[in-house]
Amino acid sequence: MRGDLKALTTPSAYDRCMDWDAIGAIASIVGIPVAVVAGFIQLRIESPRKRTEKAVAAPAERDHSAHVAEPPAASIHPPLGRLPSHVHGRAEILDQLGRGITSGSGRIQVIAGLGGVGKTTLALKLAEDSRNRFSAVWWVNGADRVTFMTSMLGIAQHELNVPEPAVREAMSGRRNAADLFWNAIERTPVDGGRLLIIDNADDPQSVLTMAGDQVADGTGWIRVSRNCFVVVTSRDRAPTTWGRLCELHLLGPLSPDAAADLLMDLVPGDDDRAAALAVGHRLFGLPLALHLAGIHISAKSSRHRTFNAYLDALYGDFASTVREQPVTPVRQGANDRHMITRTWELSLSTLADQGIEHARAAAGTLAELAGGQVVPMEMLRAELPARGGRGPRTPAIDAAALEGLDRTGLVDWSSPSEPRGIRMHDLVATTIRRQTPAPRRQSRSPWNTALHMLTAAAEALDFRLPGHWPVWRLLVAHFEALLSTSATQPKRDQRRLLELAPRLVAMLRLSNAWQEAERLGEVAIAAAGKLERSGAIVVGVQHNLATILQCRGLYRESEHLLRDVLRKREKILGRHHRETAHTRGNLAIVLSLQGRHGEALSIMKRDFRDRMRLLGPEHPDTLRAGLNLADTLLESGDLDAAEQLMRDTLMAQERTLGSTYPDTLISRHNLARLLHVRGDFAAAAGAYRDVQGPMEEVLGVSHEVTLGNLHHWGVLLSDQGQQAAAVHLLEQVLDSRRQALGPDHPDTQETAKALLAAGDLPSCGGSAESR
């Protein structure tokens, strides 16, 4: 290999290896002599010693012009013909940019954002609006270093009258090319100044700097000048890249109205604005996707000639529809930037060129999750075990990769009102997911990595803790995304995914999202039914569906399903397994709610003793069993035993779980009820009042546990003869329960009866005996 490189530096080898057609094409961009570009390329293959020993220009006596195919020279004038008839939804940012390119700004204007968001269109519109303000408006492609440098030195030579020898020195590296350009700018002021627009500078550190510089230094190709204002478009939106000399304008998707306007411009034959709005919404307002959709719909060869037809296709097969692009003379010459299936591949390639080797894998993993939904930090912090269980664990998402994806706009950080994390645009996720190649056999697939992230987050969270519910809801979305693509995954991974279903359904039930819980449970049971050795998963979901029936007041139906689940769990898991005990405990609760306290107590007492023996007195499961037993003792009339157990349980809960944990709040409420039943109205009123605030803060004002405390507080006020206050509280509870539970639910009817009794009783005349 070393000998081959040496041979290439000999004159004869040099002449043979140079592609003069390519050199001529580069040179023709701005008319720089072929020999100058040849010298620049020669530098790439010569040794440092050779660079200092001979000139970089090709020998003058050799005339290669006969070998150069000269295409039409690219222009440095803005390609305004690409502009649509109207640019919608960008008036505000155009105004900001217009103010930025004035003598008083003193800053470089950078338009940054996701590929396909319309940065080039915005820059072209700015160029069109600025033609009469500047003596010259130059448009340069910043996609790669050679093309960009050639173009900039071409401007220096032909627009700024820099002598050709000086340009040769800059191309050879013997002179700072950026200094040459900007010194010429400062020496040749013109009335009105100049505007330089650098488009597609997606790798600014590679293209816009000289050796050893940073973009933010202001010593490279972009500088602040009174004689030439600079606008750059880039996918790199990191403020640290651009520094304080640049004003960063982050470009986002179009508003719904602007998206509809763009579509209706492209499809003048369809005046259904409502359908255009729906298509714009489904394509997330991304200008490139909207533009391609409009071209598709308006094409005579299209299968979807109306907005509604295209919308139906999007909902039927989103990925295939956005890939389906009719071939037209315009489309035949399109590059990857103009293809929805390729545009983000450019960003990943740029990150790979920058040495961020895990960015592509990270993007593939995130694309497997629910697009548009926040991927919470609990998932992003996940670590992957080494293959075979040996070696250190590795991050599921590399920090540098995540930073790179954020910098190029492929992911966004969540808003302050959401759980902390990142989200990938749904359209980006769909496209990347379809393009991600199958992993090598020894590599972990993106889907498998996403599964590890999901299970790690579930292990780090408590589905009973309301503060964790917002993150759990995100896990539900990502669970369903993985489930929808799980059919091609190994059976063991499908089972691992479905093992999360019982906890997800339980969380939805506890947060009063019963319909969503039932829907997810049915989906999970259907998926688990297709797998072998999934019986434990199915009965786990069925257990939670039975508790939802209990919450709905369908006690007999709940009892029937719980007995079936109990039989299956005893067979699959054994009688003493904690999941089997959970089902027995819920069965006892349903029996108690039906007034069958003797049966319930028999089960609960035995279960409480077993948990004390197997788990210890302060295990959360033991404390939960004590809570339920104490409540049933209260309902059965054994007040002394109930109070002793309530106080012991509450003390242990406050010590181990905290005073605001949901189970602790329920125990505090139950103790207030016991004081109420004993006739200690003052103590009961204080207890109801003290727990109401924490319940509203932790569980929410409309949670059934919160409403239950408010209901009993209202009944106590009635018993104390405070009818007006009682009616006020009970009316609130009745309205909320009617909306959440329906008029026929036992709890709703109980509140309705209490309200009727409170309204009928004379004020200040109530007592415990009058109830």
PDB file of C-alpha atoms in Angstrom, residues 471-683:
ATOM      1  CA  VAL A 471     -44.219   8.786  32.504  1.00  0.00           C
ATOM      2  CA  TRP A 472     -46.161   5.511  32.655  1.00  0.00           C
ATOM      3  CA  ARG A 473     -48.600   6.931  30.106  1.00  0.00           C
ATOM      4  CA  LEU A 474     -45.675   7.500  27.765  1.00  0.00           C
ATOM      5  CA  LEU A 475     -44.589   3.911  28.354  1.00  0.00           C
ATOM      6  CA  VAL A 476     -48.061   2.812  27.247  1.00  0.00           C
ATOM      7  CA  ALA A 477     -47.606   4.629  23.923  1.00  0.00           C
ATOM      8  CA  HIS A 478     -44.168   3.095  23.361  1.00  0.00           C
ATOM      9  CA  PHE A 479     -45.435  -0.350  24.417  1.00  0.00           C
ATOM     10  CA  GLU A 480     -48.146  -0.182  21.775  1.00  0.00           C
ATOM     11  CA  ALA A 481     -45.666   0.999  19.132  1.00  0.00           C
ATOM     12  CA  LEU A 482     -43.390  -1.967  19.824  1.00  0.00           C
ATOM     13  CA  LEU A 483     -46.345  -4.345  19.997  1.00  0.00           C
ATOM     14  CA  SER A 484     -47.517  -3.235  16.543  1.00  0.00           C
ATOM     15  CA  THR A 485     -44.194  -4.338  15.003  1.00  0.00           C
ATOM     16  CA  SER A 486     -43.452  -7.319  17.246  1.00  0.00           C
ATOM     17  CA  ALA A 487     -44.639 -10.113  14.951  1.00  0.00           C
ATOM     18  CA  THR A 488     -41.211 -10.484  13.304  1.00  0.00           C
ATOM     19  CA  GLN A 489     -39.302 -10.482  16.589  1.00  0.00           C
ATOM     20  CA  PRO A 490     -38.155 -13.576  18.499  1.00  0.00           C
ATOM     21  CA  LYS A 491     -40.861 -15.159  20.633  1.00  0.00           C
ATOM     22  CA  ARG A 492     -38.889 -14.610  23.840  1.00  0.00           C
ATOM     23  CA  ASP A 493     -38.746 -10.869  23.123  1.00  0.00           C
ATOM     24  CA  GLN A 494     -42.469 -10.773  22.368  1.00  0.00           C
ATOM     25  CA  ARG A 495     -43.126 -12.379  25.748  1.00  0.00           C
ATOM     26  CA  ARG A 496     -40.804  -9.915  27.507  1.00  0.00           C
ATOM     27  CA  LEU A 497     -42.765  -7.069  25.985  1.00  0.00           C
ATOM     28  CA  LEU A 498     -46.138  -8.496  26.954  1.00  0.00           C
ATOM     29  CA  GLU A 499     -44.958  -9.089  30.520  1.00  0.00           C
ATOM     30  CA  LEU A 500     -45.236  -5.309  30.919  1.00  0.00           C
ATOM     31  CA  ALA A 501     -48.938  -5.326  30.052  1.00  0.00           C
ATOM     32  CA  PRO A 502     -50.348  -6.142  33.536  1.00  0.00           C
ATOM     33  CA  ARG A 503     -48.509  -3.207  35.121  1.00  0.00           C
ATOM     34  CA  LEU A 504     -49.526  -0.833  32.337  1.00  0.00           C
ATOM     35  CA  VAL A 505     -53.170  -1.848  32.620  1.00  0.00           C
ATOM     36  CA  ALA A 506     -52.988  -1.562  36.416  1.00  0.00           C
ATOM     37  CA  MET A 507     -51.578   1.958  36.161  1.00  0.00           C
ATOM     38  CA  LEU A 508     -54.375   3.041  33.837  1.00  0.00           C
ATOM     39  CA  ARG A 509     -56.945   1.543  36.201  1.00  0.00           C
ATOM     40  CA  LEU A 510     -55.474   3.275  39.249  1.00  0.00           C
ATOM     41  CA  SER A 511     -55.445   6.595  37.398  1.00  0.00           C
ATOM     42  CA  ASN A 512     -59.158   6.194  36.566  1.00  0.00           C
ATOM     43  CA  ALA A 513     -58.471   5.694  32.826  1.00  0.00           C
ATOM     44  CA  TRP A 514     -60.700   2.630  32.775  1.00  0.00           C
ATOM     45  CA  GLN A 515     -61.684   2.611  29.109  1.00  0.00           C
ATOM     46  CA  GLU A 516     -58.086   2.927  28.006  1.00  0.00           C
ATOM     47  CA  ALA A 517     -57.102   0.187  30.450  1.00  0.00           C
ATOM     48  CA  GLU A 518     -59.742  -2.178  29.078  1.00  0.00           C
ATOM     49  CA  ARG A 519     -58.715  -1.491  25.476  1.00  0.00           C
ATOM     50  CA  LEU A 520     -55.026  -2.075  26.215  1.00  0.00           C
ATOM     51  CA  GLY A 521     -55.848  -5.213  28.183  1.00  0.00           C
ATOM     52  CA  GLU A 522     -57.846  -6.712  25.318  1.00  0.00           C
ATOM     53  CA  VAL A 523     -55.049  -5.931  22.844  1.00  0.00           C
ATOM     54  CA  ALA A 524     -52.454  -7.523  25.124  1.00  0.00           C
ATOM     55  CA  ILE A 525     -54.543 -10.663  25.701  1.00  0.00           C
ATOM     56  CA  ALA A 526     -55.050 -11.078  21.960  1.00  0.00           C
ATOM     57  CA  ALA A 527     -51.303 -10.779  21.337  1.00  0.00           C
ATOM     58  CA  ALA A 528     -50.345 -13.083  24.218  1.00  0.00           C
ATOM     59  CA  GLY A 529     -52.840 -15.681  23.047  1.00  0.00           C
ATOM     60  CA  LYS A 530     -50.718 -16.223  19.940  1.00  0.00           C
ATOM     61  CA  LEU A 531     -47.654 -17.161  21.981  1.00  0.00           C
ATOM     62  CA  GLU A 532     -46.759 -20.330  23.820  1.00  0.00           C
ATOM     63  CA  ARG A 533     -46.063 -20.168  27.564  1.00  0.00           C
ATOM     64  CA  SER A 534     -47.939 -16.888  27.928  1.00  0.00           C
ATOM     65  CA  GLY A 535     -50.637 -18.051  30.341  1.00  0.00           C
ATOM     66  CA  ALA A 536     -49.239 -16.022  33.264  1.00  0.00           C
ATOM     67  CA  ILE A 537     -49.334 -12.864  31.145  1.00  0.00           C
ATOM     68  CA  VAL A 538     -52.944 -13.440  30.114  1.00  0.00           C
ATOM     69  CA  VAL A 539     -54.195 -14.044  33.648  1.00  0.00           C
ATOM     70  CA  GLY A 540     -52.205 -11.028  34.874  1.00  0.00           C
ATOM     71  CA  VAL A 541     -54.096  -8.803  32.454  1.00  0.00           C
ATOM     72  CA  GLN A 542     -57.384 -10.550  33.267  1.00  0.00           C
ATOM     73  CA  HIS A 543     -56.813  -9.824  36.959  1.00  0.00           C
ATOM     74  CA  ASN A 544     -56.650  -6.107  36.200  1.00  0.00           C
ATOM     75  CA  LEU A 545     -59.693  -6.262  33.923  1.00  0.00           C
ATOM     76  CA  ALA A 546     -61.570  -7.853  36.817  1.00  0.00           C
ATOM     77  CA  THR A 547     -60.585  -4.984  39.115  1.00  0.00           C
ATOM     78  CA  ILE A 548     -61.856  -2.529  36.487  1.00  0.00           C
ATOM     79  CA  LEU A 549     -65.223  -4.305  36.608  1.00  0.00           C
ATOM     80  CA  GLN A 550     -65.087  -3.797  40.379  1.00  0.00           C
ATOM     81  CA  CYS A 551     -64.391  -0.069  39.898  1.00  0.00           C
ATOM     82  CA  ARG A 552     -67.361   0.165  37.548  1.00  0.00           C
ATOM     83  CA  GLY A 553     -69.613  -1.271  40.230  1.00  0.00           C
ATOM     84  CA  LEU A 554     -70.105  -4.580  38.381  1.00  0.00           C
ATOM     85  CA  TYR A 555     -69.367  -6.649  41.440  1.00  0.00           C
ATOM     86  CA  ARG A 556     -70.825 -10.002  40.361  1.00  0.00           C
ATOM     87  CA  GLU A 557     -69.019  -9.900  37.007  1.00  0.00           C
ATOM     88  CA  SER A 558     -65.799  -8.960  38.792  1.00  0.00           C
ATOM     89  CA  GLU A 559     -66.190 -11.819  41.276  1.00  0.00           C
ATOM     90  CA  HIS A 560     -66.756 -14.337  38.477  1.00  0.00           C
ATOM     91  CA  LEU A 561     -63.619 -13.271  36.582  1.00  0.00           C
ATOM     92  CA  LEU A 562     -61.490 -13.075  39.742  1.00  0.00           C
ATOM     93  CA  ARG A 563     -62.424 -16.635  40.733  1.00  0.00           C
ATOM     94  CA  ASP A 564     -61.410 -17.817  37.277  1.00  0.00           C
ATOM     95  CA  VAL A 565     -58.111 -15.919  37.473  1.00  0.00           C
ATOM     96  CA  LEU A 566     -57.465 -17.275  40.972  1.00  0.00           C
ATOM     97  CA  ARG A 567     -57.846 -20.871  39.801  1.00  0.00           C
ATOM     98  CA  LYS A 568     -55.421 -20.247  36.931  1.00  0.00           C
ATOM     99  CA  ARG A 569     -52.870 -18.445  39.067  1.00  0.00           C
ATOM    100  CA  GLU A 570     -52.884 -21.149  41.725  1.00  0.00           C
ATOM    101  CA  LYS A 571     -52.228 -23.679  38.961  1.00  0.00           C
ATOM    102  CA  ILE A 572     -49.557 -21.659  37.094  1.00  0.00           C
ATOM    103  CA  LEU A 573     -47.818 -19.793  39.924  1.00  0.00           C
ATOM    104  CA  GLY A 574     -48.790 -21.643  43.100  1.00  0.00           C
ATOM    105  CA  ARG A 575     -50.991 -20.732  46.029  1.00  0.00           C
ATOM    106  CA  HIS A 576     -48.407 -18.625  47.889  1.00  0.00           C
ATOM    107  CA  HIS A 577     -47.142 -16.558  44.965  1.00  0.00           C
ATOM    108  CA  ARG A 578     -47.638 -12.813  45.569  1.00  0.00           C
ATOM    109  CA  GLU A 579     -49.646 -12.417  42.341  1.00  0.00           C
ATOM    110  CA  THR A 580     -51.965 -15.217  43.467  1.00  0.00           C
ATOM    111  CA  ALA A 581     -52.335 -13.421  46.804  1.00  0.00           C
ATOM    112  CA  HIS A 582     -53.210 -10.185  44.988  1.00  0.00           C
ATOM    113  CA  THR A 583     -56.079 -11.935  43.222  1.00  0.00           C
ATOM    114  CA  ARG A 584     -57.339 -13.479  46.490  1.00  0.00           C
ATOM    115  CA  GLY A 585     -57.220 -10.044  48.122  1.00  0.00           C
ATOM    116  CA  ASN A 586     -59.220  -8.419  45.341  1.00  0.00           C
ATOM    117  CA  LEU A 587     -61.757 -11.248  45.447  1.00  0.00           C
ATOM    118  CA  ALA A 588     -62.230 -10.578  49.167  1.00  0.00           C
ATOM    119  CA  ILE A 589     -62.757  -6.850  48.486  1.00  0.00           C
ATOM    120  CA  VAL A 590     -65.455  -7.618  45.898  1.00  0.00           C
ATOM    121  CA  LEU A 591     -67.183  -9.963  48.360  1.00  0.00           C
ATOM    122  CA  SER A 592     -67.113  -7.237  51.029  1.00  0.00           C
ATOM    123  CA  LEU A 593     -68.580  -4.693  48.582  1.00  0.00           C
ATOM    124  CA  GLN A 594     -71.479  -7.098  48.095  1.00  0.00           C
ATOM    125  CA  GLY A 595     -72.054  -7.213  51.871  1.00  0.00           C
ATOM    126  CA  ARG A 596     -70.561 -10.698  52.255  1.00  0.00           C
ATOM    127  CA  HIS A 597     -68.230  -9.647  55.045  1.00  0.00           C
ATOM    128  CA  GLY A 598     -67.861 -13.067  56.634  1.00  0.00           C
ATOM    129  CA  GLU A 599     -66.505 -14.648  53.441  1.00  0.00           C
ATOM    130  CA  ALA A 600     -64.281 -11.638  52.848  1.00  0.00           C
ATOM    131  CA  LEU A 601     -62.831 -11.658  56.382  1.00  0.00           C
ATOM    132  CA  SER A 602     -62.066 -15.354  56.211  1.00  0.00           C
ATOM    133  CA  ILE A 603     -59.949 -14.841  53.076  1.00  0.00           C
ATOM    134  CA  MET A 604     -58.343 -11.588  54.259  1.00  0.00           C
ATOM    135  CA  LYS A 605     -57.272 -12.836  57.686  1.00  0.00           C
ATOM    136  CA  ARG A 606     -55.619 -15.925  56.264  1.00  0.00           C
ATOM    137  CA  ASP A 607     -53.960 -13.880  53.537  1.00  0.00           C
ATOM    138  CA  PHE A 608     -52.717 -11.260  56.019  1.00  0.00           C
ATOM    139  CA  ARG A 609     -51.108 -13.941  58.190  1.00  0.00           C
ATOM    140  CA  ASP A 610     -49.420 -15.521  55.153  1.00  0.00           C
ATOM    141  CA  ARG A 611     -47.962 -12.196  54.026  1.00  0.00           C
ATOM    142  CA  MET A 612     -46.735 -11.370  57.511  1.00  0.00           C
ATOM    143  CA  ARG A 613     -44.942 -14.733  57.608  1.00  0.00           C
ATOM    144  CA  LEU A 614     -43.545 -14.704  54.062  1.00  0.00           C
ATOM    145  CA  LEU A 615     -42.866 -11.011  53.410  1.00  0.00           C
ATOM    146  CA  GLY A 616     -42.548  -9.420  56.842  1.00  0.00           C
ATOM    147  CA  PRO A 617     -44.725  -6.861  58.648  1.00  0.00           C
ATOM    148  CA  GLU A 618     -43.570  -3.770  56.709  1.00  0.00           C
ATOM    149  CA  HIS A 619     -43.547  -5.081  53.153  1.00  0.00           C
ATOM    150  CA  PRO A 620     -45.875  -2.962  50.945  1.00  0.00           C
ATOM    151  CA  ASP A 621     -47.967  -6.047  50.083  1.00  0.00           C
ATOM    152  CA  THR A 622     -48.396  -6.877  53.785  1.00  0.00           C
ATOM    153  CA  LEU A 623     -49.380  -3.298  54.585  1.00  0.00           C
ATOM    154  CA  ARG A 624     -51.869  -3.291  51.703  1.00  0.00           C
ATOM    155  CA  ALA A 625     -53.398  -6.500  53.033  1.00  0.00           C
ATOM    156  CA  GLY A 626     -53.642  -4.912  56.499  1.00  0.00           C
ATOM    157  CA  LEU A 627     -55.317  -1.817  55.004  1.00  0.00           C
ATOM    158  CA  ASN A 628     -57.981  -3.905  53.265  1.00  0.00           C
ATOM    159  CA  LEU A 629     -58.564  -6.140  56.302  1.00  0.00           C
ATOM    160  CA  ALA A 630     -58.997  -3.125  58.584  1.00  0.00           C
ATOM    161  CA  ASP A 631     -61.509  -1.568  56.173  1.00  0.00           C
ATOM    162  CA  THR A 632     -63.525  -4.784  56.035  1.00  0.00           C
ATOM    163  CA  LEU A 633     -63.470  -5.070  59.845  1.00  0.00           C
ATOM    164  CA  LEU A 634     -64.906  -1.534  59.928  1.00  0.00           C
ATOM    165  CA  GLU A 635     -67.657  -2.446  57.465  1.00  0.00           C
ATOM    166  CA  SER A 636     -68.487  -5.576  59.473  1.00  0.00           C
ATOM    167  CA  GLY A 637     -68.842  -3.543  62.696  1.00  0.00           C
ATOM    168  CA  ASP A 638     -65.760  -4.807  64.570  1.00  0.00           C
ATOM    169  CA  LEU A 639     -64.599  -1.278  65.397  1.00  0.00           C
ATOM    170  CA  ASP A 640     -62.042  -2.081  68.068  1.00  0.00           C
ATOM    171  CA  ALA A 641     -60.135  -4.580  65.933  1.00  0.00           C
ATOM    172  CA  ALA A 642     -60.439  -2.269  62.941  1.00  0.00           C
ATOM    173  CA  GLU A 643     -59.040   0.737  64.813  1.00  0.00           C
ATOM    174  CA  GLN A 644     -56.067  -1.134  66.237  1.00  0.00           C
ATOM    175  CA  LEU A 645     -55.108  -2.550  62.831  1.00  0.00           C
ATOM    176  CA  MET A 646     -55.698   0.805  61.121  1.00  0.00           C
ATOM    177  CA  ARG A 647     -53.393   2.664  63.459  1.00  0.00           C
ATOM    178  CA  ASP A 648     -50.672  -0.007  63.304  1.00  0.00           C
ATOM    179  CA  THR A 649     -50.853  -0.102  59.508  1.00  0.00           C
ATOM    180  CA  LEU A 650     -50.885   3.679  59.169  1.00  0.00           C
ATOM    181  CA  MET A 651     -47.823   4.070  61.391  1.00  0.00           C
ATOM    182  CA  ALA A 652     -45.916   1.506  59.337  1.00  0.00           C
ATOM    183  CA  GLN A 653     -47.010   3.093  56.037  1.00  0.00           C
ATOM    184  CA  GLU A 654     -45.922   6.565  57.089  1.00  0.00           C
ATOM    185  CA  ARG A 655     -42.602   5.134  58.203  1.00  0.00           C
ATOM    186  CA  THR A 656     -41.865   3.058  55.075  1.00  0.00           C
ATOM    187  CA  LEU A 657     -43.921   4.617  52.257  1.00  0.00           C
ATOM    188  CA  GLY A 658     -44.356   8.221  53.359  1.00  0.00           C
ATOM    189  CA  SER A 659     -47.360  10.254  54.456  1.00  0.00           C
ATOM    190  CA  THR A 660     -48.514  11.072  50.908  1.00  0.00           C
ATOM    191  CA  TYR A 661     -48.217   7.638  49.294  1.00  0.00           C
ATOM    192  CA  PRO A 662     -51.654   6.640  47.906  1.00  0.00           C
ATOM    193  CA  ASP A 663     -52.047   3.641  50.247  1.00  0.00           C
ATOM    194  CA  THR A 664     -51.161   5.876  53.195  1.00  0.00           C
ATOM    195  CA  LEU A 665     -53.762   8.446  52.149  1.00  0.00           C
ATOM    196  CA  ILE A 666     -56.408   5.724  51.939  1.00  0.00           C
ATOM    197  CA  SER A 667     -55.509   4.529  55.447  1.00  0.00           C
ATOM    198  CA  ARG A 668     -55.808   8.098  56.752  1.00  0.00           C
ATOM    199  CA  HIS A 669     -59.230   8.355  55.142  1.00  0.00           C
ATOM    200  CA  ASN A 670     -60.333   5.011  56.605  1.00  0.00           C
ATOM    201  CA  LEU A 671     -59.306   6.130  60.100  1.00  0.00           C
ATOM    202  CA  ALA A 672     -61.363   9.303  59.633  1.00  0.00           C
ATOM    203  CA  ARG A 673     -64.363   7.131  58.690  1.00  0.00           C
ATOM    204  CA  LEU A 674     -63.879   4.997  61.798  1.00  0.00           C
ATOM    205  CA  LEU A 675     -63.831   8.107  64.016  1.00  0.00           C
ATOM    206  CA  HIS A 676     -66.964   9.256  62.203  1.00  0.00           C
ATOM    207  CA  VAL A 677     -68.753   5.954  62.864  1.00  0.00           C
ATOM    208  CA  ARG A 678     -67.708   6.080  66.534  1.00  0.00           C
ATOM    209  CA  GLY A 679     -69.369   9.496  66.785  1.00  0.00           C
ATOM    210  CA  ASP A 680     -66.168  11.456  67.365  1.00  0.00           C
ATOM    211  CA  PHE A 681     -67.285  14.135  64.878  1.00  0.00           C
ATOM    212  CA  ALA A 682     -64.665  16.736  65.742  1.00  0.00           C
ATOM    213  CA  ALA A 683     -61.738  14.359  65.296  1.00  0.00           C
TER     214      ALA A 683
END
